[in-house]
Short mmCIF file of C-alpha atoms in Angstrom, two decimals:
data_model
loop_
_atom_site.label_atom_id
_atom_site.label_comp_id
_atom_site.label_asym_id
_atom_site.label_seq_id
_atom_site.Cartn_x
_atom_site.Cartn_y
_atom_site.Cartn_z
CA UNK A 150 -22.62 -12.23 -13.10
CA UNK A 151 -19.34 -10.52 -13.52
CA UNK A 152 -16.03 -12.01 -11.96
CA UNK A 153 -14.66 -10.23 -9.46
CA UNK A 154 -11.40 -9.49 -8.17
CA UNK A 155 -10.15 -12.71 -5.56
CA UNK A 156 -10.10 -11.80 -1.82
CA UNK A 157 -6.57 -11.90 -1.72
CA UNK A 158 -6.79 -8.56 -4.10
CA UNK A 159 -4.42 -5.33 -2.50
CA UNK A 160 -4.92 -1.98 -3.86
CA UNK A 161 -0.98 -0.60 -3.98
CA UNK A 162 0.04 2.94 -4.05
CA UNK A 163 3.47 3.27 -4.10
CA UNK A 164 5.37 7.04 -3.45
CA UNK A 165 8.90 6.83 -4.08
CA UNK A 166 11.79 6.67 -6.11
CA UNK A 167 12.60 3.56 -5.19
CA UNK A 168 9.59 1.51 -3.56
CA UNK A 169 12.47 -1.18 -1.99
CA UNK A 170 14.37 -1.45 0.98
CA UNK A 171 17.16 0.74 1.22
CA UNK A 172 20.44 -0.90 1.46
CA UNK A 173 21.43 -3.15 4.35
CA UNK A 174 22.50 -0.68 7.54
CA UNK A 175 23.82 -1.29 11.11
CA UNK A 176 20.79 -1.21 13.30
CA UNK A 177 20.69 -4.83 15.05
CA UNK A 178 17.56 -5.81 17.56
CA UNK A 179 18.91 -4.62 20.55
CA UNK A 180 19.69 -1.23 18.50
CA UNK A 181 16.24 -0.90 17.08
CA UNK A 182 14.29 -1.54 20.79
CA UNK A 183 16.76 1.49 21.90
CA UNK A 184 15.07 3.82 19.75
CA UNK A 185 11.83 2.33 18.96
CA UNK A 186 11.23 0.04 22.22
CA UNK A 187 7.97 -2.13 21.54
CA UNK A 188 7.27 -0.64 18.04
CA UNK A 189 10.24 -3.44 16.82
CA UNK A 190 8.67 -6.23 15.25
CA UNK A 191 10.08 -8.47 12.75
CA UNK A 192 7.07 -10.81 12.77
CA UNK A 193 5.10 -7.82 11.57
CA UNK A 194 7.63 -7.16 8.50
CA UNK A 195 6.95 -10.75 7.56
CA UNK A 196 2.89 -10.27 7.85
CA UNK A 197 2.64 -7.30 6.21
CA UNK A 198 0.02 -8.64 2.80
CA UNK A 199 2.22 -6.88 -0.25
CA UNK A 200 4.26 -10.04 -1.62
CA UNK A 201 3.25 -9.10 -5.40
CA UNK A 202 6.45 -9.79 -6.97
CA UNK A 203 6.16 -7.33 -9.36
CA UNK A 204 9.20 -5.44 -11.33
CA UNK A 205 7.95 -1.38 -10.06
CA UNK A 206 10.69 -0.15 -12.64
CA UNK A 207 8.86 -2.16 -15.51
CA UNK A 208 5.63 -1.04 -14.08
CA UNK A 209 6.25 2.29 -14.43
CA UNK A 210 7.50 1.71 -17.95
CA UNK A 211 4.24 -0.52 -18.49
CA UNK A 212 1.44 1.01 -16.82
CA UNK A 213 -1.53 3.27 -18.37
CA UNK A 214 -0.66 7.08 -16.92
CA UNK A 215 -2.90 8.80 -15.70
CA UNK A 216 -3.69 12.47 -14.59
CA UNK A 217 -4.90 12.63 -11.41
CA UNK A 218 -3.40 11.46 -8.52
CA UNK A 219 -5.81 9.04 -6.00
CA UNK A 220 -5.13 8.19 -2.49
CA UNK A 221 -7.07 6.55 0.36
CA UNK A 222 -10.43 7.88 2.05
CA UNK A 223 -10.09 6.73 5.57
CA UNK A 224 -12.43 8.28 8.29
CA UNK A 225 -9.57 8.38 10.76
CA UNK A 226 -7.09 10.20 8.92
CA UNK A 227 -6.47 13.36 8.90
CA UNK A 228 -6.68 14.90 5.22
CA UNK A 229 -3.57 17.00 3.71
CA UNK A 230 -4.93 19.40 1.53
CA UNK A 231 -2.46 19.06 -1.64
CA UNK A 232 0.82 17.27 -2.37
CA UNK A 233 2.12 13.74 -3.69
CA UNK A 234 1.01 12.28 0.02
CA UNK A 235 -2.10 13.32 0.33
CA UNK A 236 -4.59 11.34 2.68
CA UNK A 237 -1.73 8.89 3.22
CA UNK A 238 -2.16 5.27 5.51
CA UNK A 239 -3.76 5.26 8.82
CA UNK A 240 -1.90 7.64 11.43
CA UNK A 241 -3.98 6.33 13.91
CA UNK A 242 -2.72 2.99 13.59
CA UNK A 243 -0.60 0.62 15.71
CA UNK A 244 3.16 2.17 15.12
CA UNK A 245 5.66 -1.11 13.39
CA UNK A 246 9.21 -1.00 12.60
CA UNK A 247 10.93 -4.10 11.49
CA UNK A 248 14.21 -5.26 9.79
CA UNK A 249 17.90 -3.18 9.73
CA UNK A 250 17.95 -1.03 6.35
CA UNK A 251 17.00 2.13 7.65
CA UNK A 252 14.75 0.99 8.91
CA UNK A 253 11.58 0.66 7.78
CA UNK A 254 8.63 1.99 9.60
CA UNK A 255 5.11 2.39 9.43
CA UNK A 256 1.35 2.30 11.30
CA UNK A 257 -0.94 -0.92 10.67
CA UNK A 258 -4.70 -1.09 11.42
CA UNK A 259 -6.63 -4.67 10.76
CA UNK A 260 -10.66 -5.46 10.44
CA UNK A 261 -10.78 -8.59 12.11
CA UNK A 262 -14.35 -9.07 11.51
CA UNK A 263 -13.69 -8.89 8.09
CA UNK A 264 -9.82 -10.10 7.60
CA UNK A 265 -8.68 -6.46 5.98
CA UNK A 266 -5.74 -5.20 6.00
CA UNK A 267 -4.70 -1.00 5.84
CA UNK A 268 -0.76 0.13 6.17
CA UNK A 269 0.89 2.65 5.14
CA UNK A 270 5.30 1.90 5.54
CA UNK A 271 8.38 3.32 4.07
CA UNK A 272 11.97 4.10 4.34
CA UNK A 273 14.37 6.71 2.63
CA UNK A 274 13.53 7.07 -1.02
CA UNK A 275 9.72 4.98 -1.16
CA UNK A 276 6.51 4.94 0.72
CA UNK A 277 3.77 2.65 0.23
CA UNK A 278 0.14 2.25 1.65
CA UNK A 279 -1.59 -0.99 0.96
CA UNK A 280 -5.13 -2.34 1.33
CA UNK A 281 -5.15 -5.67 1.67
CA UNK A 282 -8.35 -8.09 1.86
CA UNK A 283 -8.35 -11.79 3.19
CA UNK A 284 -5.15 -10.81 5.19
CA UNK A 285 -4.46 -13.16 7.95
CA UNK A 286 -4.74 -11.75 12.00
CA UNK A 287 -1.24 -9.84 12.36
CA UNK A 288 1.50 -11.31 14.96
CA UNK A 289 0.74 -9.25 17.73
CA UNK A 290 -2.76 -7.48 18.58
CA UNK A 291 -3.13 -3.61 16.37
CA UNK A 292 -5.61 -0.92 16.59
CA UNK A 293 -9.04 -2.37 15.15
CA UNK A 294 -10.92 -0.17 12.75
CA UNK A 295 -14.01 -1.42 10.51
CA UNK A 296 -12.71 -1.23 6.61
CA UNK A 297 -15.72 -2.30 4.88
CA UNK A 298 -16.23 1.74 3.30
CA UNK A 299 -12.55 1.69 2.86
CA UNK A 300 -11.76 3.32 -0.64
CA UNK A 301 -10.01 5.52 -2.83
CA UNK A 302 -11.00 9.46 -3.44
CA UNK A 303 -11.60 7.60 -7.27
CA UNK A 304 -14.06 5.43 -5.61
CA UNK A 305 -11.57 2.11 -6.34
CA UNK A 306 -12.44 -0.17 -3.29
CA UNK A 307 -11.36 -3.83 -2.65
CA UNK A 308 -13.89 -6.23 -4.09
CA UNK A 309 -14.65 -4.40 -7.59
CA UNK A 310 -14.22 -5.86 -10.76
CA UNK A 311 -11.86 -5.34 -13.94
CA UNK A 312 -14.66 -3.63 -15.73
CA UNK A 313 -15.58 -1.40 -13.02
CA UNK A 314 -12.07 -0.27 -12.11
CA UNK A 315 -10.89 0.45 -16.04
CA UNK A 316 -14.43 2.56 -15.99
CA UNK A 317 -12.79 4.66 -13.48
CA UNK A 318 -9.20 4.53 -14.49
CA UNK A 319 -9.21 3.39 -18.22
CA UNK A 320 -7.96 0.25 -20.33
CA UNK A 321 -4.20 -0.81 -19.34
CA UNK A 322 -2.38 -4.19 -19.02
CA UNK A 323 -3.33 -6.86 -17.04
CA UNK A 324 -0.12 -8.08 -15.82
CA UNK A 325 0.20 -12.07 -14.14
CA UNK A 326 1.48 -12.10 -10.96
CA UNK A 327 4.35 -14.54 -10.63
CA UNK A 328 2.95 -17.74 -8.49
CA UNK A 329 -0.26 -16.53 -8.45
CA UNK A 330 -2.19 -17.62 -11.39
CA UNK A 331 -5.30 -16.53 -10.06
CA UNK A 332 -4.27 -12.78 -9.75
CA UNK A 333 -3.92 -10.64 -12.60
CA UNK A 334 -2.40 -6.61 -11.76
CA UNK A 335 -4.20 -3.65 -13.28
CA UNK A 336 -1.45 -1.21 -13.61
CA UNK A 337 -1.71 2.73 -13.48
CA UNK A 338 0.64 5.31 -12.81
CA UNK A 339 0.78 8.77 -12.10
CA UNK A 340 4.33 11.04 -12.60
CA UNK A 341 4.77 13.57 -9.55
CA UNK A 342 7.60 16.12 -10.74
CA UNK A 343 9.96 17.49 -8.09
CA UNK A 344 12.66 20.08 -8.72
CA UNK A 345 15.33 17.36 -7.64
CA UNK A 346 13.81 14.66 -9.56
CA UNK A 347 11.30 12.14 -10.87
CA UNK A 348 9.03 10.48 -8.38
CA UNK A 349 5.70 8.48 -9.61
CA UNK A 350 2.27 6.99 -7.83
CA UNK A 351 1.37 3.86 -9.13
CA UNK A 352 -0.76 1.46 -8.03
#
């Protein structure tokens, strides 16, 4: 029987120039509940299941390209018809902003019949949606959606294993995660060209 992937196995796609935090800025608690009242959550920065520790600029330089672009099928969301950030996180999900460098901000939805996680959260230069199985319940209570048919327009889902995703995607690296011997990273990117610069998909 084939292995496949742990539980604790995200599917990444990362949109950005940068896919970190933008540099420290002046927006303090009291500051952030000014402009984004209940949305402020610090406790949902720290839950959020993306911890890979993985180097994106050596990722980039690392990982298999690819031609086409993938994103997320998600019943709720409403579909863009072309771009970079098309069929991007759930919209319909429970609105989060946390920490003071920009800041970052984003909408969360969680299966809690099935412990998955869906996100989408950025800032400035990067935006990321993540799909996260075996995620612990969030801090505070989110919008509740059933992820079991969650997916990719590729047909990547959480659960597969290596040999099904590289028949989709193709051979590429399988890159250790630091403290997490059991995980291994299947690396793929995609280069989006914009007149004012590079920007790449990879997940």
């Amino acid at each position: 029987m084939p292995k496949r992937l742990p539980l604790a196995a995200l599917l990444v796609a990362v949109l950005g120039a940068a896919p970190s935090p933008a540099p420290q800025a002046t927006m303090d608690a009291s500051l952030c509940r000014r402009f984004y009242h209940s949305a402020c959550s610090d406790a949902m920065g720290r839950w959020l299941p993306r911890k890979l520790n993985v180097d994106y600029q050596w990722l980039d330089q690392h990982a298999r390209h690819i031609n086409r672009l993938d994103h997320f099928v998600y019943e709720k969301q409403r579909q863009r018809l072309s771009g970079p950030l098309a069929g991007e996180g759930p919209e319909d999900g429970t609105f989060f902003v946390y920490g003071n460098a920009g800041p970052p901000k984003g909408h969360a939805v969680y299966d809690y019949a099935h412990h998955i996680a869906f996100y989408e959260e950025g800032c400035c230069a990067w935006h990321a949606v993540v799909a996260a199985a075996d995620a612990p319940a969030p801090p505070k209570g989110i919008v509740a959606r059933d992820l079991r048919n969650l997916r990719t327009l590729r047909g990547i889902r959480l659960g597969m294993t290596h040999a099904e995703v590289v028949r989709l995607y193709g051979r590429t690296i399988q890159h250790p995660l630091k403290g997490r011997s059991h995980l291994t990273l299947l690396a793929y990117t995609t280069p989006i060209e914009f007149r004012n610069g590079g920007y790449s998909n990879a997940c």
